[in-house]
Coordinates of C-alpha atoms in Angstrom, one line a residue:
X147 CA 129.0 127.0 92.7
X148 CA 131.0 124.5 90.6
X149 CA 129.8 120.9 89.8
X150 CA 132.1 118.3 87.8
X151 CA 130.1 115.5 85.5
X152 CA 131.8 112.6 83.9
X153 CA 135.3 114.0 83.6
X154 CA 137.9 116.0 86.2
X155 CA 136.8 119.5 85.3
X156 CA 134.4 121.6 87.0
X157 CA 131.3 123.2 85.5
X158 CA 129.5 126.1 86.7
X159 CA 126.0 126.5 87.8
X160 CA 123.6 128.6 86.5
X161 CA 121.2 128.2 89.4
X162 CA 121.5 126.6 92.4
X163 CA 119.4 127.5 95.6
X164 CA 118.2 125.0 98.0
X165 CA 114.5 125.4 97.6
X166 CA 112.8 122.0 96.8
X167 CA 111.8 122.3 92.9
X168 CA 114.4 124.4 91.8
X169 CA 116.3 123.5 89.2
X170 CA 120.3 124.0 88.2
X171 CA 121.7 123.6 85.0
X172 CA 125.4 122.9 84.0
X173 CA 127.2 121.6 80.7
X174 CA 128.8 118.4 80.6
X175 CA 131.0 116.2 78.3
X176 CA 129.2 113.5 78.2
X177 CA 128.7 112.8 74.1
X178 CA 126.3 110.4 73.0
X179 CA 125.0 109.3 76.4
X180 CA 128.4 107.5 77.3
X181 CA 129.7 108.3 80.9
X182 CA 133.3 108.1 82.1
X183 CA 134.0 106.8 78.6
X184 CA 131.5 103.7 78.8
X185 CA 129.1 104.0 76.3
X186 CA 125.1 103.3 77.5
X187 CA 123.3 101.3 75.1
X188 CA 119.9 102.0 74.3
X189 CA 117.3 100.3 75.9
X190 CA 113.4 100.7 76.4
X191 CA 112.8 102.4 79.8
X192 CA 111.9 99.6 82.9
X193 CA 108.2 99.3 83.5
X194 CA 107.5 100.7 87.0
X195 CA 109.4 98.9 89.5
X196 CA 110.8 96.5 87.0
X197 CA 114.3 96.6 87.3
X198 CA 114.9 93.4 85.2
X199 CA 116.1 91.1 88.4
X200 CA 113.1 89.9 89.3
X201 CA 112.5 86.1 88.9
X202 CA 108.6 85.3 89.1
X203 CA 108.7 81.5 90.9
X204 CA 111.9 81.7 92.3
X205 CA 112.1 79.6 95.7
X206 CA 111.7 82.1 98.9
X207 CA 113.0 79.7 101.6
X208 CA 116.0 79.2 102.9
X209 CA 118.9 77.7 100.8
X210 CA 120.7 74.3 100.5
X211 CA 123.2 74.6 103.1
X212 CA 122.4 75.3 106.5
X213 CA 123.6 78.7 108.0
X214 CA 126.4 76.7 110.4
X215 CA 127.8 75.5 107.2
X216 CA 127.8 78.4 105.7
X217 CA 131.0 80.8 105.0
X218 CA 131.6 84.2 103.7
X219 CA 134.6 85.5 102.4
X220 CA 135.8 88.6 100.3
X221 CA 138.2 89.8 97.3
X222 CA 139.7 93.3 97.1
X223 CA 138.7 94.5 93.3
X224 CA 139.5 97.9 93.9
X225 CA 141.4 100.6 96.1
X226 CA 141.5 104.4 96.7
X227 CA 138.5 105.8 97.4
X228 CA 137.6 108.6 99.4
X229 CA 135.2 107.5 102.2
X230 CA 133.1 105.2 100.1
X231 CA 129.2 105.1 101.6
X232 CA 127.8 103.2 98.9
X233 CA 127.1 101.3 96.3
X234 CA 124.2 100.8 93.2
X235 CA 124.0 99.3 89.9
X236 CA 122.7 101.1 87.1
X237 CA 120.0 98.7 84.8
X238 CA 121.8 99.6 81.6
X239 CA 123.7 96.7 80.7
X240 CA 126.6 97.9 81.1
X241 CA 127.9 96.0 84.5
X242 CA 128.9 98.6 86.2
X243 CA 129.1 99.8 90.0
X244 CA 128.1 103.6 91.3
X245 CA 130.2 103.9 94.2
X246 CA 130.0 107.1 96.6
X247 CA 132.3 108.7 98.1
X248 CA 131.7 111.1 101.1
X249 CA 133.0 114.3 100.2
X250 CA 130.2 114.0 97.6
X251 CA 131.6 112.0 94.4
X252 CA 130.5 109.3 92.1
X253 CA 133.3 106.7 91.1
X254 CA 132.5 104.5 88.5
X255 CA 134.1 100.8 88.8
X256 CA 133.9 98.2 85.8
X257 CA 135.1 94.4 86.9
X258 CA 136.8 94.6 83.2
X259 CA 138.5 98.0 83.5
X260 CA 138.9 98.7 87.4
X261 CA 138.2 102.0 88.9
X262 CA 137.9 104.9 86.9
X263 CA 140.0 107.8 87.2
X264 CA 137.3 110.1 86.4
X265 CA 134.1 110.6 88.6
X266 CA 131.1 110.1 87.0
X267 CA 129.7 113.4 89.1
X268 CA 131.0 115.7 92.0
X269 CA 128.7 117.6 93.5
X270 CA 131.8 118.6 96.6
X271 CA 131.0 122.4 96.3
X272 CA 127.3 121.0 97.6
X273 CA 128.5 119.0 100.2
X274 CA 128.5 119.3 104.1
X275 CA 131.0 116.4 104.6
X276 CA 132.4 118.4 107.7
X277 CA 131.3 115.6 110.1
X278 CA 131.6 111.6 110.7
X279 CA 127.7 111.1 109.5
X280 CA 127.3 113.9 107.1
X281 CA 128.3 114.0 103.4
X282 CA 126.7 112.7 100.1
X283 CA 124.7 109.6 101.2
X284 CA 123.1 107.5 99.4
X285 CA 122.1 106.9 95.6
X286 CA 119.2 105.2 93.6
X287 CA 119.2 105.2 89.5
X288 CA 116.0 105.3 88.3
X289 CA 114.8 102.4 87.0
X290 CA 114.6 103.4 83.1
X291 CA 118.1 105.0 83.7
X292 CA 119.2 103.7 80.6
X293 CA 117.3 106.3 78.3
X294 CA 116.7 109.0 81.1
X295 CA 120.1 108.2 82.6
X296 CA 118.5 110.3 85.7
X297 CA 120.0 109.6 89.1
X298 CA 118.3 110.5 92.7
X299 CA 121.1 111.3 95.5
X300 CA 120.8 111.9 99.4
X301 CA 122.9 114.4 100.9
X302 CA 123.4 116.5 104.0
X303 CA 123.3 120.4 102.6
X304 CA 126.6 122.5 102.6
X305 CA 124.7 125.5 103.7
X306 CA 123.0 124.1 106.5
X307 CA 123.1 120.3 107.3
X308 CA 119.9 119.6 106.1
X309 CA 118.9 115.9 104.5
X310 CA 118.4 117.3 100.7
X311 CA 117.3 114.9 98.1
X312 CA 117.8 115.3 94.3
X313 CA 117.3 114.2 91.1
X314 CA 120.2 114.5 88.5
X315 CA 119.6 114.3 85.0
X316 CA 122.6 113.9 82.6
X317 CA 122.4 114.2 79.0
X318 CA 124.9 115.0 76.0
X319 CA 124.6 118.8 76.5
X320 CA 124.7 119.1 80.5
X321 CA 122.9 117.9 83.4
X322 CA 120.3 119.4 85.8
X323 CA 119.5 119.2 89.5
X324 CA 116.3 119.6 90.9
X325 CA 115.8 119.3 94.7
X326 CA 112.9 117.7 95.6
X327 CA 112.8 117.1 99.6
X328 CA 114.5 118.9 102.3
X329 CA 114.8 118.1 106.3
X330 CA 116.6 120.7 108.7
X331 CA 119.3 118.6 110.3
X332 CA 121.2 121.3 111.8
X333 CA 120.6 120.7 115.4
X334 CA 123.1 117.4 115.4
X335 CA 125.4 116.7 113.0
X336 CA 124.7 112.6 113.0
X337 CA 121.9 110.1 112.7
X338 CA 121.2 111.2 108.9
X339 CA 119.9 108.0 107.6
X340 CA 120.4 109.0 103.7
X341 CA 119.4 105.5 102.3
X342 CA 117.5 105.5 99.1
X343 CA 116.1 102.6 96.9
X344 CA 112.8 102.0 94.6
X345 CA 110.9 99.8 95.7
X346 CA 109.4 97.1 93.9
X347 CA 106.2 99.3 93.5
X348 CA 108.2 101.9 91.5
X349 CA 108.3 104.5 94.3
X350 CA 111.4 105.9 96.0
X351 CA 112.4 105.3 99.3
X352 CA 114.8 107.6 101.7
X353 CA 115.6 107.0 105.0
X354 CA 116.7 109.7 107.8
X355 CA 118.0 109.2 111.2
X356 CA 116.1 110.8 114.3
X357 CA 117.9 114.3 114.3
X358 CA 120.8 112.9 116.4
X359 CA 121.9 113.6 119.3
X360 CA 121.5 110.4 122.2
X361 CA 118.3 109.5 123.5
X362 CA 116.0 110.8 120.6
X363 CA 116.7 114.5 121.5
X364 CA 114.3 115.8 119.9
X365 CA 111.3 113.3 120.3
X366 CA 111.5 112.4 116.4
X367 CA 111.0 108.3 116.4
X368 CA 107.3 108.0 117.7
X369 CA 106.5 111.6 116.2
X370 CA 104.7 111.5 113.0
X371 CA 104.2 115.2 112.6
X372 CA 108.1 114.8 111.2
X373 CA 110.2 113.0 108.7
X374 CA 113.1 112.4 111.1
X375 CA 113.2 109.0 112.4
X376 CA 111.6 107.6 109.5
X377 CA 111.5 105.4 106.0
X378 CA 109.9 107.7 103.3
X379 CA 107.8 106.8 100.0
X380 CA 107.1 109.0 97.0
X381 CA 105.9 108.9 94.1
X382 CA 108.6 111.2 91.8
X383 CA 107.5 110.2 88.6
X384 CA 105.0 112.8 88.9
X385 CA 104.4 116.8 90.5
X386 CA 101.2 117.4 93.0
X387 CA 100.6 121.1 93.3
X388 CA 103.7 123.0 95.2
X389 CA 105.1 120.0 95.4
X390 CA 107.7 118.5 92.7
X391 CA 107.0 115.0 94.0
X392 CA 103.7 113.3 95.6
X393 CA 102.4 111.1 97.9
X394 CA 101.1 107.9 97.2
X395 CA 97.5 107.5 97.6
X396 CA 98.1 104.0 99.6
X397 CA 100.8 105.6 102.0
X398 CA 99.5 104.7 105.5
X399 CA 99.2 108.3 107.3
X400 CA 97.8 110.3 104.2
X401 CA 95.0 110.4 106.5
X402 CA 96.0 110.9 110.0
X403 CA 95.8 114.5 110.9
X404 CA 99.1 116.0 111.8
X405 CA 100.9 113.4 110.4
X406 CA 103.8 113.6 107.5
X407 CA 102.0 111.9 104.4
X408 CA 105.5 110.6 102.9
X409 CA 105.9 108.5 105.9
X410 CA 106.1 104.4 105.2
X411 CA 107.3 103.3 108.7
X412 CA 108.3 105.2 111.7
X413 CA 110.2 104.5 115.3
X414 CA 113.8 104.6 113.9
X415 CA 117.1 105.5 115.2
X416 CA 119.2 106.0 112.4
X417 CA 118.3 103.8 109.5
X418 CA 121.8 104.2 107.9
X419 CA 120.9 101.0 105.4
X420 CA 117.9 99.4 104.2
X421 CA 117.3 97.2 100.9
X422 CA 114.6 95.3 99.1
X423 CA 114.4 91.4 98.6
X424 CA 113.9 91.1 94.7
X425 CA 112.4 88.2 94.8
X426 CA 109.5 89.3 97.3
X427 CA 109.6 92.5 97.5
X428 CA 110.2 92.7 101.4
X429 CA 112.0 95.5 103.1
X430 CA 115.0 94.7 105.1
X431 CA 116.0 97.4 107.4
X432 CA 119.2 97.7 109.7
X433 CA 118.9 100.1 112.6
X434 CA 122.0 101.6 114.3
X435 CA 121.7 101.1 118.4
X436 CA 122.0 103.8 121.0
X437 CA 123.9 101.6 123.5
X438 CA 122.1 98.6 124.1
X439 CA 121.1 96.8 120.7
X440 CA 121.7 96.9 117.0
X441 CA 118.6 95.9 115.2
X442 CA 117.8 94.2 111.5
X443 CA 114.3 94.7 111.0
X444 CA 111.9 92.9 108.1
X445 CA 109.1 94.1 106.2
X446 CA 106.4 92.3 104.3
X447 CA 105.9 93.9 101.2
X448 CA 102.5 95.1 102.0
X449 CA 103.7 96.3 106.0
X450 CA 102.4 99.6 106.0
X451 CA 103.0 102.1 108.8
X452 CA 104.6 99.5 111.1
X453 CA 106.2 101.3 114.0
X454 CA 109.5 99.9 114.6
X455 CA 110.2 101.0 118.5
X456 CA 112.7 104.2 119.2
X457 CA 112.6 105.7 121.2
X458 CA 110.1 103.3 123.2
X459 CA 112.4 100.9 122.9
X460 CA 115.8 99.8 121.8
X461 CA 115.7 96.4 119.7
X462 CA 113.6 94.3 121.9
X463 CA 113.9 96.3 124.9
X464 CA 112.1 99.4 126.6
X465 CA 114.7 102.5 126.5
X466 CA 112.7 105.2 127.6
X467 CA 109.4 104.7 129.2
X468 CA 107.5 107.8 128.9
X469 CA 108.4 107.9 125.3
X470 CA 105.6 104.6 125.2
X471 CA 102.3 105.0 124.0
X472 CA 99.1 102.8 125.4
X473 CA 97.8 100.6 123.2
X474 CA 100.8 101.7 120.6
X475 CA 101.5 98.6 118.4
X476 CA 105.4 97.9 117.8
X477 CA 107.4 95.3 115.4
X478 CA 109.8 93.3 116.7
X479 CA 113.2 93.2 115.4
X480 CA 114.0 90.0 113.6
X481 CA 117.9 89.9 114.8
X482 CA 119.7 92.2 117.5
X483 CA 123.1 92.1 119.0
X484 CA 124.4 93.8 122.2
X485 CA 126.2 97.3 120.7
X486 CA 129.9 97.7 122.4
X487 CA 129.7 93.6 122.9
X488 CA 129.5 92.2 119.7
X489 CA 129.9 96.0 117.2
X490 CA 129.4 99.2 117.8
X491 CA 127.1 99.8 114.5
X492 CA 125.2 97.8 112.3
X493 CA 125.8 98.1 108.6
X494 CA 122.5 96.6 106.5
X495 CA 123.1 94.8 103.4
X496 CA 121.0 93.0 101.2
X497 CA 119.3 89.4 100.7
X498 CA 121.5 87.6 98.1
X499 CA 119.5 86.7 94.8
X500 CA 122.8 86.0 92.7
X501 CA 123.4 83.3 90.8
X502 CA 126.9 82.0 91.1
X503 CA 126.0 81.0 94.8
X504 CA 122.8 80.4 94.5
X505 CA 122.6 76.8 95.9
X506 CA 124.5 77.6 99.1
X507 CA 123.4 81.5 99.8
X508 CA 120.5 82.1 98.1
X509 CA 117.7 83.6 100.2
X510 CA 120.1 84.6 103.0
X511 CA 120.0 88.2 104.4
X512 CA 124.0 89.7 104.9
X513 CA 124.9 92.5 107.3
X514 CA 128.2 93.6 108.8
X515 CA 128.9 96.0 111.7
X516 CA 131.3 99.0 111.0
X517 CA 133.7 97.6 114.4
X518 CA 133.7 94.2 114.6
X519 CA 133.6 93.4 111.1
X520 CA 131.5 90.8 112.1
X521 CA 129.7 88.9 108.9
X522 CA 126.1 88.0 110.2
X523 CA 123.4 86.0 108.2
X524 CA 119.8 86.3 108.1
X525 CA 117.3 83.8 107.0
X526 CA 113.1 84.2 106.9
X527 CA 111.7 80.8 106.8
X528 CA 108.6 80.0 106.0
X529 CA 106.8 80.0 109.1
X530 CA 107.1 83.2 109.6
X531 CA 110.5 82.9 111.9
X532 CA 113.9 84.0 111.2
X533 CA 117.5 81.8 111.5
X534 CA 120.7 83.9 112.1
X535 CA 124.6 83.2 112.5
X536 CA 127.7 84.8 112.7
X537 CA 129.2 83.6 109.3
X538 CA 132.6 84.8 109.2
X539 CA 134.1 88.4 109.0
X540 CA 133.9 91.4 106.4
X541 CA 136.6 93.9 105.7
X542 CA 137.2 96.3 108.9
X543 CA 134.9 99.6 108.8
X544 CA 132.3 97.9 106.0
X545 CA 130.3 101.2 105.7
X546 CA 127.8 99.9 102.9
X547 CA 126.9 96.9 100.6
X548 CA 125.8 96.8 96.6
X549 CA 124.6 94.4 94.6
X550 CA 125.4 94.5 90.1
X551 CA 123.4 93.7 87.8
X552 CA 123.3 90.1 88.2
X553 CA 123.0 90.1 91.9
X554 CA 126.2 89.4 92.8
X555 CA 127.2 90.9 96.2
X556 CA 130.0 93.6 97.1
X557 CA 131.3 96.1 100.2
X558 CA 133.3 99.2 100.8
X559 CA 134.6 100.1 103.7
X560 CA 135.6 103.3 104.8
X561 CA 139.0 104.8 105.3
X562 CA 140.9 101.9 104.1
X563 CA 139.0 102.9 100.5
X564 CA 138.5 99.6 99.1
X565 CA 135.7 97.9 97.1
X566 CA 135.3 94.1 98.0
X567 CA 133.7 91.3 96.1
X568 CA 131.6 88.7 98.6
X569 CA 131.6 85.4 98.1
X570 CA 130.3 81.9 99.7
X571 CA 131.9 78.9 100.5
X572 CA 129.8 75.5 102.0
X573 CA 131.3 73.9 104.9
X574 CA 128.5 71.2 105.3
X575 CA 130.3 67.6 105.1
X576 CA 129.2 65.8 102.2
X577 CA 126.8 63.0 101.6
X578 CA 127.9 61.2 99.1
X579 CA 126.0 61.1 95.6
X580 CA 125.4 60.5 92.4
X581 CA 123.4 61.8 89.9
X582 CA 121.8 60.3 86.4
X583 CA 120.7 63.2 84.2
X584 CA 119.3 62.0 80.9
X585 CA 117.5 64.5 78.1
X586 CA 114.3 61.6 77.6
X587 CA 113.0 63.4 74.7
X588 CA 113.4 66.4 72.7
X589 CA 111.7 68.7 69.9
X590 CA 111.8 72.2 68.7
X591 CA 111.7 74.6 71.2
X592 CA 111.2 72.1 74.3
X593 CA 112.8 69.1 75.8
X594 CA 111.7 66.5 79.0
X595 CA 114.4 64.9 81.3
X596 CA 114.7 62.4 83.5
X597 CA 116.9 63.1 86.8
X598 CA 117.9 60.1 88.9
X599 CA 120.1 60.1 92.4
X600 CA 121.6 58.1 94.3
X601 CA 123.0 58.0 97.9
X602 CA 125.9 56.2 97.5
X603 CA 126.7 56.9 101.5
X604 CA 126.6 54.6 104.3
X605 CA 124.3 57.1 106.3
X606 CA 120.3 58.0 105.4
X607 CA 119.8 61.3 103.9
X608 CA 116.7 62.6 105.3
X609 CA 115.1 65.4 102.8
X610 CA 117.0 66.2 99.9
X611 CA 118.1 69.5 97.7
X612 CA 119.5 68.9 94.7
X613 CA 120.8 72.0 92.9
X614 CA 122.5 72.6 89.0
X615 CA 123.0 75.3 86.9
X616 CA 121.8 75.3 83.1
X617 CA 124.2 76.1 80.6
X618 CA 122.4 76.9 78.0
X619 CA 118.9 79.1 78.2
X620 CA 117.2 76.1 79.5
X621 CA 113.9 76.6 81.5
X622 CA 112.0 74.9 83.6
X623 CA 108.5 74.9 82.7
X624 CA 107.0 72.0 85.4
X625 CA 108.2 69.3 86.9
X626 CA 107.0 65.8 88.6
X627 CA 108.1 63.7 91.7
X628 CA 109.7 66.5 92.8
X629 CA 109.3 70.6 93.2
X630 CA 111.4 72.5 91.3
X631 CA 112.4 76.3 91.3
X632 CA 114.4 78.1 89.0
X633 CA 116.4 81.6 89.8
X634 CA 118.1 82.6 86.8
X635 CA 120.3 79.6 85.5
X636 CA 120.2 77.9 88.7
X637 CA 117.5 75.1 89.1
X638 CA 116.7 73.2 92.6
X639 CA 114.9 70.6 93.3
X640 CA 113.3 69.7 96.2
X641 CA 111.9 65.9 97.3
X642 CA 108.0 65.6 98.3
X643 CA 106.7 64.6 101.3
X644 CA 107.0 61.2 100.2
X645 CA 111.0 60.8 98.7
X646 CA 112.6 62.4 101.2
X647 CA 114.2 59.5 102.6
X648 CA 117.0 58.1 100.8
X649 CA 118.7 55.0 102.1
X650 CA 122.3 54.3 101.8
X651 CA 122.2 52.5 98.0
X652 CA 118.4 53.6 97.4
X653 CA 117.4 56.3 94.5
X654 CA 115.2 58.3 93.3
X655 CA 114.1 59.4 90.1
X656 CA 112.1 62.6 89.2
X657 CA 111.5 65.0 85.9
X658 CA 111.0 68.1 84.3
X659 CA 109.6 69.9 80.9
X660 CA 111.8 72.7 80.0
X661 CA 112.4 74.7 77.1
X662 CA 115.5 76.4 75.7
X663 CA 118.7 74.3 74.9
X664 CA 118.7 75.2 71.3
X665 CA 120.2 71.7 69.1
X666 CA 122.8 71.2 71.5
X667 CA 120.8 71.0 74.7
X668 CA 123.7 71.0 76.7
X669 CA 123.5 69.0 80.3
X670 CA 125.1 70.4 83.7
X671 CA 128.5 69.2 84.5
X672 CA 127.7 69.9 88.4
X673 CA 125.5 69.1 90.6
X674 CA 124.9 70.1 94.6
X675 CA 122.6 67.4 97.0
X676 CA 122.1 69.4 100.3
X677 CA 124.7 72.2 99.6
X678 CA 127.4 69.3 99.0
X679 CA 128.6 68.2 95.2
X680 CA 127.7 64.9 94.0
X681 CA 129.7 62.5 91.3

């Protein structure tokens, strides 16, 4: 068997059976840690489940602009890919995107330098891509990726079909694949799931379909005795006896006799694409219909062994009756739409924690479906509830989202090839403003200042948002007459229960300790009340 790494030449295995713990070794070019010519700086490995996008204090509730006001649109920044089914972003500071492709390659895409010509990895000779659902699958860097530079792929198994997941190490002199987990697919070709992601606990999670098939065929979603139809967790930082992985202590079946000990959540069709919130650690899961509904699901971060339905039912509704347990416990979907009205399957994508839309998108769940292109948007609010809309349209055949770095949101889609940049646009009509921002005092490292605004409308403005981006390392540090939040550069400010109500002339005045600024202590040039700008 042949493997290429980081260049367009193949390499040949010294070992390479599919038994989980076995290892294969192959050289590489890949001098002095740098892949597909961009060099990785050298950085202290993450912390477990750090990945360095977390914002402690960021605001949780739903943005600025209402989700009828808001618009999504997207850029072409790249073309000619193979199949593309996902994407990831290293944590090495170098600002690039992994992108698969389905034959089983890694592209590599820098927003500076494009597309690169060279994969990063192809693992092809590997590869069952023989079918529409089966092929390399899904990726996950590891968190400290930056000095292991180890990478954790899902794919269906040349050999036989089965879901195979493995970690790849690179390093200057070659890189090494261990397989860790396997699950015999071979019955069906499709429903593979493939998903992978750490979670904000540091463990790894893999999704895999129900076995295929229509119906459930083989009874996997309300069976915990397998991993098919499931949402895995393990622990791979460490070995437990045969094992090259183990089961977390905390994972909700490690004592249920009979049952899979991997298993997070259970009752799933084909979990094709699931993602974390950063900012809360939730799990947001899209599940692919039979016929009747496609389903977005949401987690709590602590929502253990929650049994999400299939084959009992399909989104909200019952599908097959004696598949039903008494006294079974299932968790609603939080959105669903009719499959063959509205899509034909939906695509899951991720909460957007960016900063360059922050005031308008922040907090809002995105998801596409691979037919209708449609561009739906998902919002938790506080009570507990969810708020959706159809927000505009993706790219045709949108097979997966990703997210850099900085939280910035992107798509592929499938046999067009292309690699899209998503962006937000606020249709809410403006109340007019204006806004007073005065530094009131400053010293060393720390400054106050004093934040006045103005409705200079002719119509009340009933609860107020007022949103501005620091240009400088400014932070805020605590705030009065108002609540303030801060996500990366981006401040809001929200009004208490008693400034809400600003008459047409009538302003209000609040402030803030911050630090940061340096000398300069540079002010923001732009501010956003309620989504809209102000003067």
């Amino acid at each position: 068997m042949t493997i290429a790494l980081a260049a367009a030449v193949l390499w040949p295995l010294s070992v390479a059976n599919g038994a989980a713990g076995a290892e294969s070794t192959l050289p590489s070019p890949v001098p002095g840690l740098s892949v597909s010519g961009q060099e990785v700086p050298g950085r202290e490995a993450s912390d477990r489940g750090a990945s360095g996008r977390n914002v402690s204090g960021q605001d949780l509730s739903a943005a600025a602009v209402p989700l009828e006001h808001l618009t999504v649109s997207t850029t072409q920044v790249a073309f000619g890919l193979r199949r593309p089914t996902a994407v990831s972003s290293p944590d090495d500071g170098t600002g690039r995107l992994f992108i698969l492709e389905k034959p089983g390659r890694i592209r590599v895409y820098h927003p500076d330098t494009g597309l690169a010509a060279d994969p990063l990895l192809d693992i092809q000779d590997r590869v069952d891509s023989s079918d529409n659902e089966r092929g390399l699958l899904g990726i996950a860097p590891a968190p400290d990726f930056a000095t292991s530079q180890v990478l954790y792929l899902a794919y269906t198994r040349l050999s036989d079909g089965a879901v195979t997941l493995s970690r790849f190490r690179l390093s200057a002199t070659g890189a090494t694949e261990e397989v860790l987990l396997t699950q015999e697919h071979a019955t069906f070709t499709n429903h593979n799931g493939g998903e992978l992601a750490f979670g904000p606990d540091g463990y790894l999670y893999l999704s895999i379909g129900d076995g295929g098939g229509a119906g459930d065929s083989l009874g996997s979603g309300q069976n915990l005795g397998t991993l098919l139809g499931k949402i895995l967790r393990l622990d791979v930082d460490s070995a437990c006896g045969d094992l090259p992985y183990c089961v977390p202590a905390d994972n909700p079946f490690v004592d249920t006799p009979g049952a899979r000990p991997e298993i997070w959540a259970y009752g799933l069709r084909n979990p094709w694409r699931f993602s974390f919130d950063p900012a809360d650690g939730s799990l947001w899961i899209a599940d692919v219909g039979q016929g009747g509904s496609e389903e977005i699901n949401h987690l709590a971060a602590d929502q253990a062994g929650a049994n999400l339905g299939w084959s009992c039912r399909e989104g909200t509704e019952q599908f097959d009756p004696t598949r039903c347990e008494p006294g079974a416990v299932y968790t609603d979907p939080v959105f669903t739409y009719p499959t063959s009205v509205e899509g034909c399957a939906v695509i899951g994508g991720h909460v957007y924690r960016g900063e360059r839309f922050a005031d308008i998108a922040g907090g809002t769940y995105v998801a596409s479906d691979y037919c209708s292109a449609a561009a739906w948007a998902v919002r938790a609010n506080p009570d507990g509830t969810h708020t959706s809309a159809r927000i505009g349209e993706f790219p045709i055949q949108v097979t997966a989202f990703g997210t850099d770095a900085d939280g910035e949101l992107y798509v592929v889609n499938d046999l067009p090839g292309g690699l899209h940049r998503v962006s937000f646009e606020s249709t809410a009509p403006a109340p007019t403003c204006a806004v007073n921002y005065r530094v009131a005092s400053q010293w060393g490292t720390g400054f106050t200042a004093s934040v006045t605004v103005t409705n200079t409308g002719t119509e009340p403005i009933d609860g107020w948002r007022l949103a501005w981006t620091f240009p400088a390392d400014q932070r805020v540090t605590s705030a009065w007459d108002a609540a303030i939040t801060q996500q990366g550069a981006t401040a809001t400010a929200t009004n208490l229960g008693w400034n809400g109500r600003l008459a047409p002339g009538a302003s209000t005045t609040f402030g803030f300790l911050a630090t940061g600024g340096g000398p300069a202590n540079p002010t923001p040039t732009t501010f956003h009340l309620n989504g809209a700008p102000c003067a």
